[in-house]
Amino acid sequence: MENKLIVSLSPHVHGGDSVQKNMYGVLIALVPAFLVSLLAFGLGALIVTATSVAACVFFEWAIVKYLMKKPATTVCDGSAIITGVLLAFNLPSNLPIWIIILGALFAIGVGKMSFGGLGCNPFNPALAGRVFLLLSFPVQMTSWPQAGQLMSYLDAQTGATPLAIMKEAIATHDSSVLANLPESLNLLIGLPDSCMMGAGSLGEISALALLLGLIYMLWKRIITWHIPVSILATVFVFAGIMHLVDPVYASPVTVLLTGGLMLGAVFMATDYVTSPMSKKGMLIYGVCIGLLTVVIRLFGAYPEGMSFAILIMNAFTPLINTYCKPKRFGEVAKKK
């Protein structure tokens, strides 16, 4: 029996989906990771996150109202709040407030509003802000406070991150250095082996908290599995091959659980605006991000490669969308 398209007159039932609903759904999914960051860094996590969110919302409101001369109705859609939270999740918990504000200005003013606002930006605004700060203030952006200093902010003691230890093992070609890494279970839950271990940025403390956010977004159908699963699977396979070739490279499980890999795969690479539209395109996009991340981590100058990998593939998204166009409805296939 042939399936026929039935076209009926209005009124039609609305699907209930909206930009605002999806944005606040993502914010709910970020709650577990935020709570873990508060448990790990306390006052520092609260100050950095509150400053970033407030600055992003303010700059979007000011730019829309006074520069674009439009009603500032988009401020309440949740996109500026998400940019603020994700920017904060990519920062150390002792970053000075003025640097956070500069990062928020770049993320909203340059990364988003200069292209026309939500839906027009080719690059993820939060990652654009993070990379801008990393290149402009490399010392402040790579000084990682040790976990457990709940009431410390600017005077918090810093330490080495798991990614720095992995990079040291590669640089010295000494696999014994990897013994200083926390256990995989501790990386999963978000508990360092010692308070002397710098945990990293706010959003990369607990892989489990980020996975809970992934499950929630999949349950609510905010995102699909294609991008996060393809990124994580590619990283696991590529890192596993490198570990088998030379034990100086960390195990694939450790690679998955360290740094901003999980945060980027779940919350940043899946950004609606900057990721491909088709399922095939999403898989290509995710595989390329995974490959680039491992290559930069293992052979690049920076210990972390997730931010750069996502931004690079953001630039290729229009090309992927062109290559992976879905078949037109009603088109008759040409006979060979």
Coordinates of N, CA, C and O in Angstrom, one line a residue, residues 6-184:
I6 N -0.9 13.5 3.4 CA -2.2 14.1 3.6 C -2.0 15.6 4.0 O -1.4 15.9 5.0
V7 N -2.6 16.5 3.3 CA -2.5 17.9 3.6 C -3.9 18.4 4.0 O -4.9 18.2 3.3
S8 N -3.9 18.9 5.2 CA -5.2 19.3 5.8 C -5.2 20.8 6.0 O -4.1 21.5 6.1
L9 N -6.4 21.4 6.1 CA -6.5 22.8 6.4 C -6.2 23.2 7.8 O -6.2 22.3 8.7
S10 N -5.9 24.4 8.0 CA -5.6 24.9 9.4 C -6.9 24.9 10.2 O -8.0 24.9 9.6
P11 N -6.9 24.9 11.5 CA -5.7 25.0 12.3 C -4.9 23.7 12.5 O -5.5 22.7 12.5
H12 N -3.6 23.8 12.7 CA -2.7 22.7 12.9 C -2.3 22.6 14.3 O -2.2 23.6 15.0
V13 N -2.0 21.4 14.8 CA -1.5 21.3 16.2 C 0.0 21.6 16.2 O 0.8 21.1 15.4
H14 N 0.4 22.5 17.1 CA 1.8 22.9 17.2 C 2.6 21.8 17.9 O 2.1 21.2 18.9
G15 N 3.8 21.6 17.4 CA 4.6 20.5 18.0 C 5.1 20.8 19.4 O 5.6 19.9 20.1
G16 N 5.0 22.0 19.8 CA 5.5 22.4 21.2 C 6.9 22.7 21.3 O 7.4 23.1 22.4
D17 N 7.7 22.6 20.2 CA 9.1 22.9 20.2 C 9.3 24.3 19.9 O 8.6 25.0 19.1
S18 N 10.4 24.9 20.6 CA 10.7 26.3 20.4 C 12.2 26.5 20.8 O 12.8 25.7 21.5
V19 N 12.7 27.6 20.3 CA 14.1 27.9 20.7 C 14.3 28.1 22.2 O 15.2 27.5 22.8
Q20 N 13.3 28.8 22.8 CA 13.4 29.0 24.2 C 13.3 27.7 25.0 O 14.1 27.5 25.9
K21 N 12.4 26.8 24.6 CA 12.2 25.6 25.3 C 13.5 24.7 25.2 O 13.9 24.1 26.2
N22 N 14.1 24.7 24.0 CA 15.3 23.9 23.9 C 16.5 24.5 24.6 O 17.3 23.7 25.2
M23 N 16.6 25.8 24.6 CA 17.7 26.4 25.3 C 17.6 26.2 26.8 O 18.6 25.9 27.5
Y24 N 16.4 26.3 27.4 CA 16.3 26.1 28.8 C 16.4 24.6 29.2 O 16.8 24.2 30.3
G25 N 16.1 23.7 28.2 CA 16.4 22.3 28.4 C 17.8 22.0 28.5 O 18.3 21.2 29.3
V26 N 18.7 22.7 27.7 CA 20.1 22.5 27.7 C 20.6 23.0 29.1 O 21.5 22.4 29.7
L27 N 20.1 24.1 29.6 CA 20.5 24.7 30.9 C 20.2 23.7 32.0 O 21.0 23.5 32.9
I28 N 19.0 23.0 31.9 CA 18.7 21.9 32.9 C 19.8 20.8 32.8 O 20.2 20.3 33.9
A29 N 20.2 20.5 31.6 CA 21.1 19.4 31.4 C 22.5 19.8 32.0 O 23.3 18.9 32.3
L30 N 22.8 21.1 32.1 CA 24.1 21.6 32.6 C 24.1 21.6 34.1 O 25.2 21.8 34.7
V31 N 23.0 21.5 34.8 CA 22.9 21.6 36.2 C 23.8 20.6 37.0 O 24.6 21.0 37.9
P32 N 23.8 19.3 36.6 CA 24.7 18.4 37.3 C 26.2 18.8 37.3 O 26.9 18.7 38.3
A33 N 26.7 19.2 36.1 CA 28.1 19.6 36.0 C 28.3 20.9 36.8 O 29.4 21.0 37.4
F34 N 27.4 21.8 36.8 CA 27.5 23.0 37.6 C 27.6 22.7 39.1 O 28.4 23.2 39.9
L35 N 26.8 21.7 39.6 CA 26.8 21.4 41.0 C 28.1 20.7 41.4 O 28.7 21.0 42.4
V36 N 28.7 19.9 40.5 CA 30.0 19.3 40.7 C 31.1 20.4 40.8 O 32.0 20.3 41.6
S37 N 31.0 21.4 39.9 CA 32.0 22.4 39.9 C 31.9 23.2 41.2 O 33.0 23.6 41.7
L38 N 30.7 23.4 41.8 CA 30.6 24.1 43.1 C 31.2 23.3 44.2 O 31.9 23.8 45.1
L39 N 31.0 21.9 44.1 CA 31.6 21.1 45.1 C 33.1 21.1 45.0 O 33.8 20.9 46.1
A40 N 33.7 21.2 43.8 CA 35.1 21.2 43.6 C 35.8 22.5 43.9 O 36.9 22.5 44.5
F41 N 35.2 23.6 43.5 CA 35.9 24.9 43.5 C 35.1 25.9 44.4 O 35.7 27.0 44.6
G42 N 33.9 25.7 44.8 CA 33.2 26.5 45.7 C 33.0 27.9 45.2 O 32.4 28.2 44.1
L43 N 33.5 28.9 45.9 CA 33.3 30.3 45.6 C 33.8 30.7 44.2 O 33.2 31.5 43.5
G44 N 34.9 30.2 43.8 CA 35.5 30.5 42.5 C 34.6 30.1 41.4 O 34.4 30.9 40.4
A45 N 34.0 28.9 41.5 CA 33.1 28.5 40.4 C 31.8 29.4 40.4 O 31.4 29.7 39.3
L46 N 31.3 29.8 41.5 CA 30.2 30.6 41.5 C 30.4 32.0 41.0 O 29.7 32.6 40.2
I47 N 31.6 32.6 41.3 CA 32.0 33.9 40.8 C 32.2 33.9 39.3 O 31.7 34.8 38.6
V48 N 32.9 32.9 38.8 CA 33.2 32.9 37.4 C 31.9 32.7 36.6 O 31.7 33.3 35.6
T49 N 31.1 31.7 37.0 CA 29.8 31.5 36.3 C 28.9 32.6 36.3 O 28.3 33.0 35.3
A50 N 28.7 33.2 37.5 CA 27.7 34.4 37.6 C 28.2 35.6 36.8 O 27.4 36.2 36.1
T51 N 29.5 35.8 36.8 CA 30.1 36.9 36.0 C 29.9 36.7 34.5 O 29.5 37.6 33.8
S52 N 30.2 35.5 34.1 CA 30.1 35.2 32.7 C 28.7 35.3 32.2 O 28.5 35.9 31.1
V53 N 27.8 34.7 32.9 CA 26.3 34.8 32.5 C 25.8 36.2 32.5 O 25.2 36.7 31.5
A54 N 26.1 37.0 33.5 CA 25.6 38.3 33.6 C 26.2 39.2 32.5 O 25.5 40.0 31.9
A55 N 27.5 39.0 32.2 CA 28.2 39.8 31.2 C 27.6 39.5 29.8 O 27.4 40.3 29.0
C56 N 27.4 38.2 29.5 CA 26.9 37.8 28.2 C 25.4 38.3 28.0 O 25.1 38.8 26.9
V57 N 24.6 38.2 29.0 CA 23.2 38.7 28.9 C 23.3 40.2 28.7 O 22.5 40.8 27.8
F58 N 24.1 40.9 29.5 CA 24.1 42.4 29.3 C 24.6 42.8 28.0 O 24.0 43.7 27.3
F59 N 25.7 42.2 27.5 CA 26.2 42.6 26.2 C 25.3 42.3 25.0 O 25.2 43.1 24.1
E60 N 24.5 41.2 25.1 CA 23.6 40.9 24.0 C 22.4 42.0 24.1 O 22.0 42.5 23.1
W61 N 22.0 42.3 25.3 CA 20.9 43.3 25.4 C 21.4 44.7 24.9 O 20.7 45.3 24.2
A62 N 22.6 45.1 25.3 CA 23.1 46.4 24.9 C 23.3 46.5 23.4 O 23.0 47.5 22.8
I63 N 23.9 45.4 22.8 CA 24.2 45.4 21.4 C 22.9 45.5 20.6 O 22.8 46.2 19.6
V64 N 21.9 44.6 21.0 CA 20.6 44.6 20.2 C 19.9 45.9 20.4 O 19.4 46.5 19.4
K65 N 19.9 46.5 21.6 CA 19.1 47.7 21.8 C 19.7 49.0 21.3 O 19.1 49.8 20.6
Y66 N 21.1 49.1 21.5 CA 21.7 50.4 21.1 C 22.5 50.4 19.8 O 22.7 51.4 19.2
L67 N 23.0 49.2 19.4 CA 23.7 49.2 18.2 C 22.9 48.7 17.0 O 23.0 49.3 15.9
M68 N 22.1 47.7 17.2 CA 21.2 47.2 16.2 C 19.9 47.9 16.1 O 19.1 47.6 15.1
K69 N 19.6 48.6 17.2 CA 18.3 49.4 17.2 C 17.1 48.5 17.0 O 16.2 48.9 16.3
K70 N 17.1 47.4 17.7 CA 16.0 46.5 17.7 C 15.5 46.2 19.1 O 16.2 46.4 20.1
P71 N 14.2 45.7 19.2 CA 13.7 45.3 20.5 C 14.6 44.2 21.1 O 14.8 43.2 20.4
A72 N 15.0 44.3 22.3 CA 15.9 43.2 22.9 C 15.0 42.1 23.4 O 15.1 41.7 24.6
T73 N 14.3 41.5 22.5 CA 13.4 40.3 22.9 C 14.2 39.0 23.0 O 13.8 38.1 23.6
T74 N 15.3 38.9 22.3 CA 16.1 37.7 22.2 C 16.9 37.4 23.5 O 17.4 36.3 23.7
V75 N 17.0 38.4 24.4 CA 17.7 38.3 25.6 C 17.1 37.2 26.5 O 17.8 36.5 27.2
C76 N 15.8 37.0 26.4 CA 15.1 36.1 27.3 C 15.0 34.7 26.7 O 14.4 33.8 27.3
D77 N 15.6 34.4 25.5 CA 15.4 33.1 24.9 C 16.3 32.1 25.4 O 16.3 30.9 25.1
G78 N 17.3 32.5 26.3 CA 18.2 31.5 26.9 C 19.5 31.3 26.2 O 20.4 30.7 26.8
S79 N 19.6 31.8 25.0 CA 20.9 31.5 24.3 C 22.1 32.3 24.9 O 23.2 31.7 24.9
A80 N 21.9 33.5 25.3 CA 22.9 34.3 25.9 C 23.3 33.6 27.3 O 24.5 33.6 27.6
I81 N 22.4 33.1 28.0 CA 22.7 32.4 29.3 C 23.5 31.2 29.0 O 24.5 30.9 29.7
I82 N 23.1 30.4 28.0 CA 23.9 29.2 27.7 C 25.3 29.6 27.3 O 26.3 28.9 27.7
T83 N 25.5 30.6 26.5 CA 26.8 31.1 26.1 C 27.6 31.4 27.3 O 28.8 31.1 27.4
G84 N 27.0 32.1 28.3 CA 27.7 32.5 29.5 C 28.1 31.3 30.3 O 29.2 31.2 30.8
V85 N 27.2 30.3 30.5 CA 27.5 29.1 31.2 C 28.6 28.3 30.6 O 29.6 27.9 31.2
L86 N 28.5 28.1 29.3 CA 29.5 27.3 28.6 C 30.9 28.0 28.5 O 31.9 27.3 28.6
L87 N 30.9 29.3 28.4 CA 32.1 30.0 28.5 C 32.8 29.8 29.9 O 34.0 29.6 30.0
A88 N 32.0 30.0 30.9 CA 32.5 29.8 32.3 C 33.0 28.4 32.5 O 34.0 28.1 33.1
F89 N 32.3 27.4 31.9 CA 32.8 26.0 32.0 C 34.1 25.7 31.3 O 34.7 24.7 31.6
N90 N 34.5 26.6 30.5 CA 35.8 26.5 29.8 C 36.9 27.3 30.4 O 38.0 27.5 29.8
L91 N 36.7 27.9 31.6 CA 37.6 28.8 32.3 C 38.1 28.2 33.6 O 37.4 27.4 34.2
P92 N 39.3 28.6 34.1 CA 39.7 28.2 35.4 C 38.9 29.0 36.5 O 38.4 30.1 36.2
S93 N 38.8 28.4 37.6 CA 38.0 29.0 38.7 C 38.6 30.2 39.4 O 38.0 30.8 40.3
N94 N 39.8 30.6 39.0 CA 40.5 31.7 39.6 C 40.7 32.9 38.6 O 41.5 33.8 38.9
L95 N 40.0 32.8 37.5 CA 40.2 33.8 36.5 C 39.7 35.2 37.0 O 38.5 35.3 37.4
P96 N 40.4 36.3 36.8 CA 40.0 37.6 37.3 C 38.7 38.0 36.5 O 38.5 37.7 35.4
I97 N 37.9 38.8 37.2 CA 36.6 39.1 36.7 C 36.7 39.9 35.4 O 35.9 39.7 34.4
W98 N 37.7 40.8 35.3 CA 37.8 41.7 34.1 C 38.1 40.9 32.9 O 37.7 41.2 31.8
I99 N 38.9 39.8 33.0 CA 39.2 38.9 31.9 C 37.9 38.1 31.5 O 37.7 37.9 30.3
I100 N 37.1 37.7 32.4 CA 35.9 37.0 32.1 C 35.0 37.9 31.3 O 34.4 37.5 30.3
I101 N 34.9 39.2 31.7 CA 34.0 40.1 31.0 C 34.5 40.4 29.6 O 33.7 40.4 28.6
L102 N 35.8 40.4 29.4 CA 36.4 40.6 28.0 C 36.0 39.3 27.2 O 35.7 39.5 26.0
G103 N 36.1 38.2 27.8 CA 35.8 37.0 27.1 C 34.3 36.9 26.7 O 33.9 36.5 25.6
A104 N 33.4 37.4 27.6 CA 32.0 37.5 27.3 C 31.7 38.5 26.2 O 30.9 38.2 25.3
L105 N 32.4 39.6 26.2 CA 32.2 40.6 25.1 C 32.6 40.1 23.8 O 31.9 40.3 22.8
F106 N 33.7 39.3 23.7 CA 34.2 38.8 22.5 C 33.2 37.7 22.0 O 32.8 37.6 20.8
A107 N 32.7 36.8 23.0 CA 31.8 35.7 22.6 C 30.5 36.3 22.0 O 30.1 35.8 21.0
I108 N 29.9 37.3 22.7 CA 28.7 37.8 22.2 C 28.8 38.8 21.1 O 28.2 38.7 20.1
G109 N 29.7 39.8 21.3 CA 29.9 40.9 20.4 C 30.5 40.4 19.0 O 30.0 40.8 18.0
V110 N 31.5 39.6 19.1 CA 32.2 39.2 17.9 C 31.7 37.8 17.4 O 31.4 37.6 16.2
G111 N 31.6 36.9 18.3 CA 31.3 35.5 17.9 C 29.8 35.3 17.5 O 29.5 34.4 16.8
K112 N 28.9 36.2 18.0 CA 27.5 36.0 17.7 C 26.9 37.2 17.1 O 26.4 37.1 15.9
M113 N 26.8 38.4 17.7 CA 26.1 39.5 17.2 C 26.6 40.1 16.0 O 25.9 40.7 15.2
S114 N 27.9 40.1 15.8 CA 28.5 40.7 14.6 C 28.1 39.9 13.3 O 28.2 40.5 12.2
F115 N 27.6 38.7 13.4 CA 27.1 38.0 12.3 C 25.6 38.1 12.1 O 25.0 37.5 11.2
G116 N 24.9 38.8 13.1 CA 23.5 39.0 13.0 C 22.7 38.4 14.1 O 21.5 38.5 14.1
G117 N 23.4 37.7 15.0 CA 22.6 37.1 16.2 C 22.4 35.6 16.0 O 23.0 35.0 15.2
L118 N 21.6 35.1 16.9 CA 21.3 33.7 17.0 C 20.8 33.2 15.6 O 19.9 33.7 15.0
G119 N 21.4 32.1 15.2 CA 21.1 31.5 13.9 C 21.9 31.9 12.8 O 21.9 31.3 11.7
C120 N 22.8 32.9 12.9 CA 23.6 33.4 11.9 C 25.1 33.2 12.1 O 25.9 33.3 11.2
N121 N 25.5 32.9 13.3 CA 26.9 32.8 13.7 C 27.5 31.5 13.2 O 26.9 30.4 13.4
P122 N 28.6 31.6 12.5 CA 29.2 30.3 11.9 C 30.0 29.6 13.0 O 30.3 28.4 12.8
F123 N 30.4 30.2 14.0 CA 31.3 29.6 15.1 C 30.6 29.6 16.4 O 29.8 30.5 16.7
N124 N 30.9 28.6 17.2 CA 30.3 28.6 18.6 C 30.8 29.7 19.4 O 32.0 29.9 19.6
P125 N 29.9 30.6 19.8 CA 30.3 31.9 20.5 C 31.2 31.6 21.8 O 32.1 32.3 22.0
A126 N 30.7 30.6 22.6 CA 31.5 30.4 23.8 C 32.9 29.9 23.6 O 33.8 30.3 24.2
L127 N 33.1 29.0 22.5 CA 34.4 28.6 22.2 C 35.2 29.7 21.6 O 36.4 29.7 21.8
A128 N 34.6 30.5 20.8 CA 35.3 31.7 20.3 C 35.8 32.6 21.4 O 37.0 33.0 21.3
G129 N 35.0 32.8 22.4 CA 35.5 33.6 23.6 C 36.6 32.9 24.3 O 37.5 33.5 24.8
R130 N 36.5 31.6 24.5 CA 37.5 30.8 25.2 C 38.8 30.9 24.5 O 39.9 31.1 25.1
V131 N 38.8 30.7 23.2 CA 40.1 30.7 22.4 C 40.7 32.1 22.4 O 41.9 32.2 22.5
F132 N 39.8 33.1 22.3 CA 40.3 34.5 22.4 C 41.1 34.7 23.7 O 42.2 35.3 23.7
L133 N 40.5 34.3 24.8 CA 41.1 34.5 26.1 C 42.4 33.6 26.2 O 43.4 34.1 26.8
L134 N 42.4 32.4 25.6 CA 43.6 31.6 25.7 C 44.8 32.2 24.9 O 45.9 32.1 25.4
L135 N 44.5 32.8 23.8 CA 45.6 33.4 23.0 C 46.0 34.8 23.6 O 47.1 35.1 23.5
S136 N 45.0 35.5 24.3 CA 45.3 36.8 24.8 C 46.0 36.7 26.2 O 46.8 37.6 26.5
F137 N 45.5 35.8 27.0 CA 46.0 35.7 28.4 C 46.4 34.2 28.7 O 45.7 33.5 29.5
P138 N 47.4 33.8 28.1 CA 47.8 32.3 28.2 C 48.2 31.9 29.6 O 47.9 30.8 30.0
V139 N 48.8 32.8 30.4 CA 49.2 32.5 31.7 C 48.0 32.3 32.6 O 47.9 31.3 33.3
Q140 N 47.1 33.3 32.6 CA 45.9 33.2 33.5 C 45.0 32.1 33.1 O 44.4 31.4 33.9
M141 N 45.0 31.7 31.8 CA 44.1 30.7 31.3 C 44.6 29.3 31.5 O 43.9 28.3 31.2
T142 N 45.9 29.2 31.8 CA 46.5 27.9 32.1 C 47.0 27.7 33.5 O 47.8 26.8 33.7
S143 N 46.5 28.5 34.4 CA 46.8 28.3 35.8 C 45.6 27.7 36.5 O 44.6 28.4 36.7
W144 N 45.7 26.4 36.8 CA 44.5 25.6 37.2 C 44.5 25.4 38.7 O 45.4 24.8 39.3
P145 N 43.5 26.0 39.4 CA 43.4 25.8 40.9 C 43.2 24.4 41.3 O 42.5 23.6 40.5
Q146 N 43.8 24.0 42.4 CA 43.5 22.6 42.9 C 42.1 22.5 43.4 O 41.6 23.5 44.0
A147 N 41.5 21.4 43.3 CA 40.2 21.2 43.8 C 40.2 21.1 45.3 O 41.2 20.8 45.9
G148 N 39.1 21.5 45.9 CA 38.9 21.5 47.3 C 39.1 22.8 48.1 O 38.8 22.8 49.3
Q149 N 39.5 23.8 47.4 CA 39.7 25.1 48.0 C 38.4 25.9 47.9 O 38.3 26.8 47.1
L150 N 37.4 25.6 48.7 CA 36.1 26.1 48.4 C 35.9 27.6 48.6 O 35.1 28.2 48.0
M151 N 36.7 28.2 49.5 CA 36.5 29.6 49.8 C 37.6 30.4 49.2 O 37.6 31.6 49.4
S152 N 38.5 29.8 48.4 CA 39.6 30.6 47.8 C 39.1 31.0 46.4 O 38.4 30.3 45.7
Y153 N 39.7 32.1 46.0 CA 39.4 32.6 44.6 C 40.7 33.0 43.9 O 41.3 32.1 43.3
L154 N 41.1 34.2 44.0 CA 42.3 34.6 43.3 C 43.6 34.1 43.9 O 44.6 33.9 43.2
D155 N 43.6 33.7 45.2 CA 44.8 33.3 45.9 C 44.8 31.7 46.0 O 45.6 31.2 46.7
A156 N 44.0 31.0 45.2 CA 44.0 29.6 45.2 C 45.3 29.0 44.7 O 45.9 29.5 43.7
Q157 N 45.7 27.9 45.3 CA 46.9 27.2 44.9 C 46.6 26.4 43.6 O 45.6 25.9 43.5
T158 N 47.6 26.4 42.7 CA 47.4 25.8 41.4 C 48.2 24.5 41.3 O 49.1 24.2 42.1
G159 N 47.8 23.6 40.4 CA 48.5 22.4 40.2 C 48.4 21.9 38.8 O 47.8 22.5 37.9
A160 N 49.0 20.7 38.5 CA 49.0 20.2 37.2 C 47.7 19.4 36.9 O 47.1 18.8 37.8
T161 N 47.2 19.5 35.7 CA 46.0 18.8 35.3 C 46.3 17.5 34.7 O 47.5 17.3 34.3
P162 N 45.4 16.6 34.6 CA 45.6 15.3 33.9 C 46.2 15.5 32.5 O 47.0 14.7 32.1
L163 N 45.6 16.4 31.8 CA 46.1 16.7 30.4 C 47.6 17.1 30.4 O 48.3 16.7 29.5
A164 N 48.0 17.9 31.4 CA 49.4 18.3 31.4 C 50.3 17.1 31.7 O 51.4 17.0 31.2
I165 N 49.8 16.2 32.6 CA 50.6 15.0 32.9 C 50.7 14.1 31.6 O 51.8 13.6 31.3
M166 N 49.6 14.0 30.9 CA 49.7 13.2 29.7 C 50.6 13.8 28.6 O 51.4 13.1 27.9
K167 N 50.6 15.2 28.6 CA 51.5 15.9 27.6 C 53.0 15.7 28.1 O 53.9 15.6 27.2
E168 N 53.2 15.7 29.4 CA 54.6 15.5 29.9 C 55.1 14.1 29.5 O 56.3 14.0 29.2
A169 N 54.3 13.1 29.7 CA 54.7 11.8 29.3 C 55.1 11.7 27.9 O 56.1 11.0 27.5
I170 N 54.3 12.3 27.0 CA 54.7 12.3 25.6 C 56.0 13.1 25.3 O 56.8 12.6 24.5
A171 N 56.1 14.2 25.9 CA 57.3 15.1 25.7 C 58.6 14.4 26.2 O 59.6 14.5 25.5
T172 N 58.5 13.7 27.3 CA 59.7 13.0 27.9 C 59.8 11.6 27.4 O 60.8 10.9 27.7
H173 N 58.8 11.1 26.7 CA 58.7 9.7 26.2 C 58.9 8.8 27.4 O 59.7 7.8 27.3
D174 N 58.2 9.1 28.5 CA 58.3 8.2 29.7 C 56.9 7.9 30.2 O 56.2 8.7 30.7
S175 N 56.6 6.6 30.0 CA 55.2 6.2 30.3 C 55.0 6.1 31.8 O 53.9 6.1 32.2
S176 N 56.1 6.1 32.6 CA 55.9 6.0 34.1 C 55.3 7.3 34.6 O 54.7 7.3 35.7
V177 N 55.3 8.4 33.8 CA 54.7 9.7 34.3 C 53.2 9.5 34.4 O 52.5 10.1 35.2
L178 N 52.7 8.6 33.5 CA 51.2 8.4 33.5 C 50.7 7.8 34.8 O 49.5 7.8 35.1
A179 N 51.6 7.3 35.7 CA 51.2 6.7 37.0 C 50.7 7.8 37.9 O 50.0 7.5 38.9
N180 N 51.0 9.1 37.6 CA 50.5 10.2 38.4 C 49.1 10.6 38.1 O 48.5 11.5 38.7
L181 N 48.5 10.0 37.1 CA 47.1 10.3 36.7 C 46.1 9.8 37.7 O 46.4 8.7 38.3
P182 N 45.0 10.4 37.9 CA 44.0 9.9 38.8 C 43.4 8.6 38.2 O 43.5 8.3 37.0
E183 N 42.8 7.8 39.1 CA 42.2 6.6 38.6 C 41.0 6.9 37.7 O 40.4 8.0 37.9
S184 N 40.7 6.0 36.8 CA 39.6 6.3 35.8 C 38.2 6.5 36.5 O 37.4 7.4 36.1

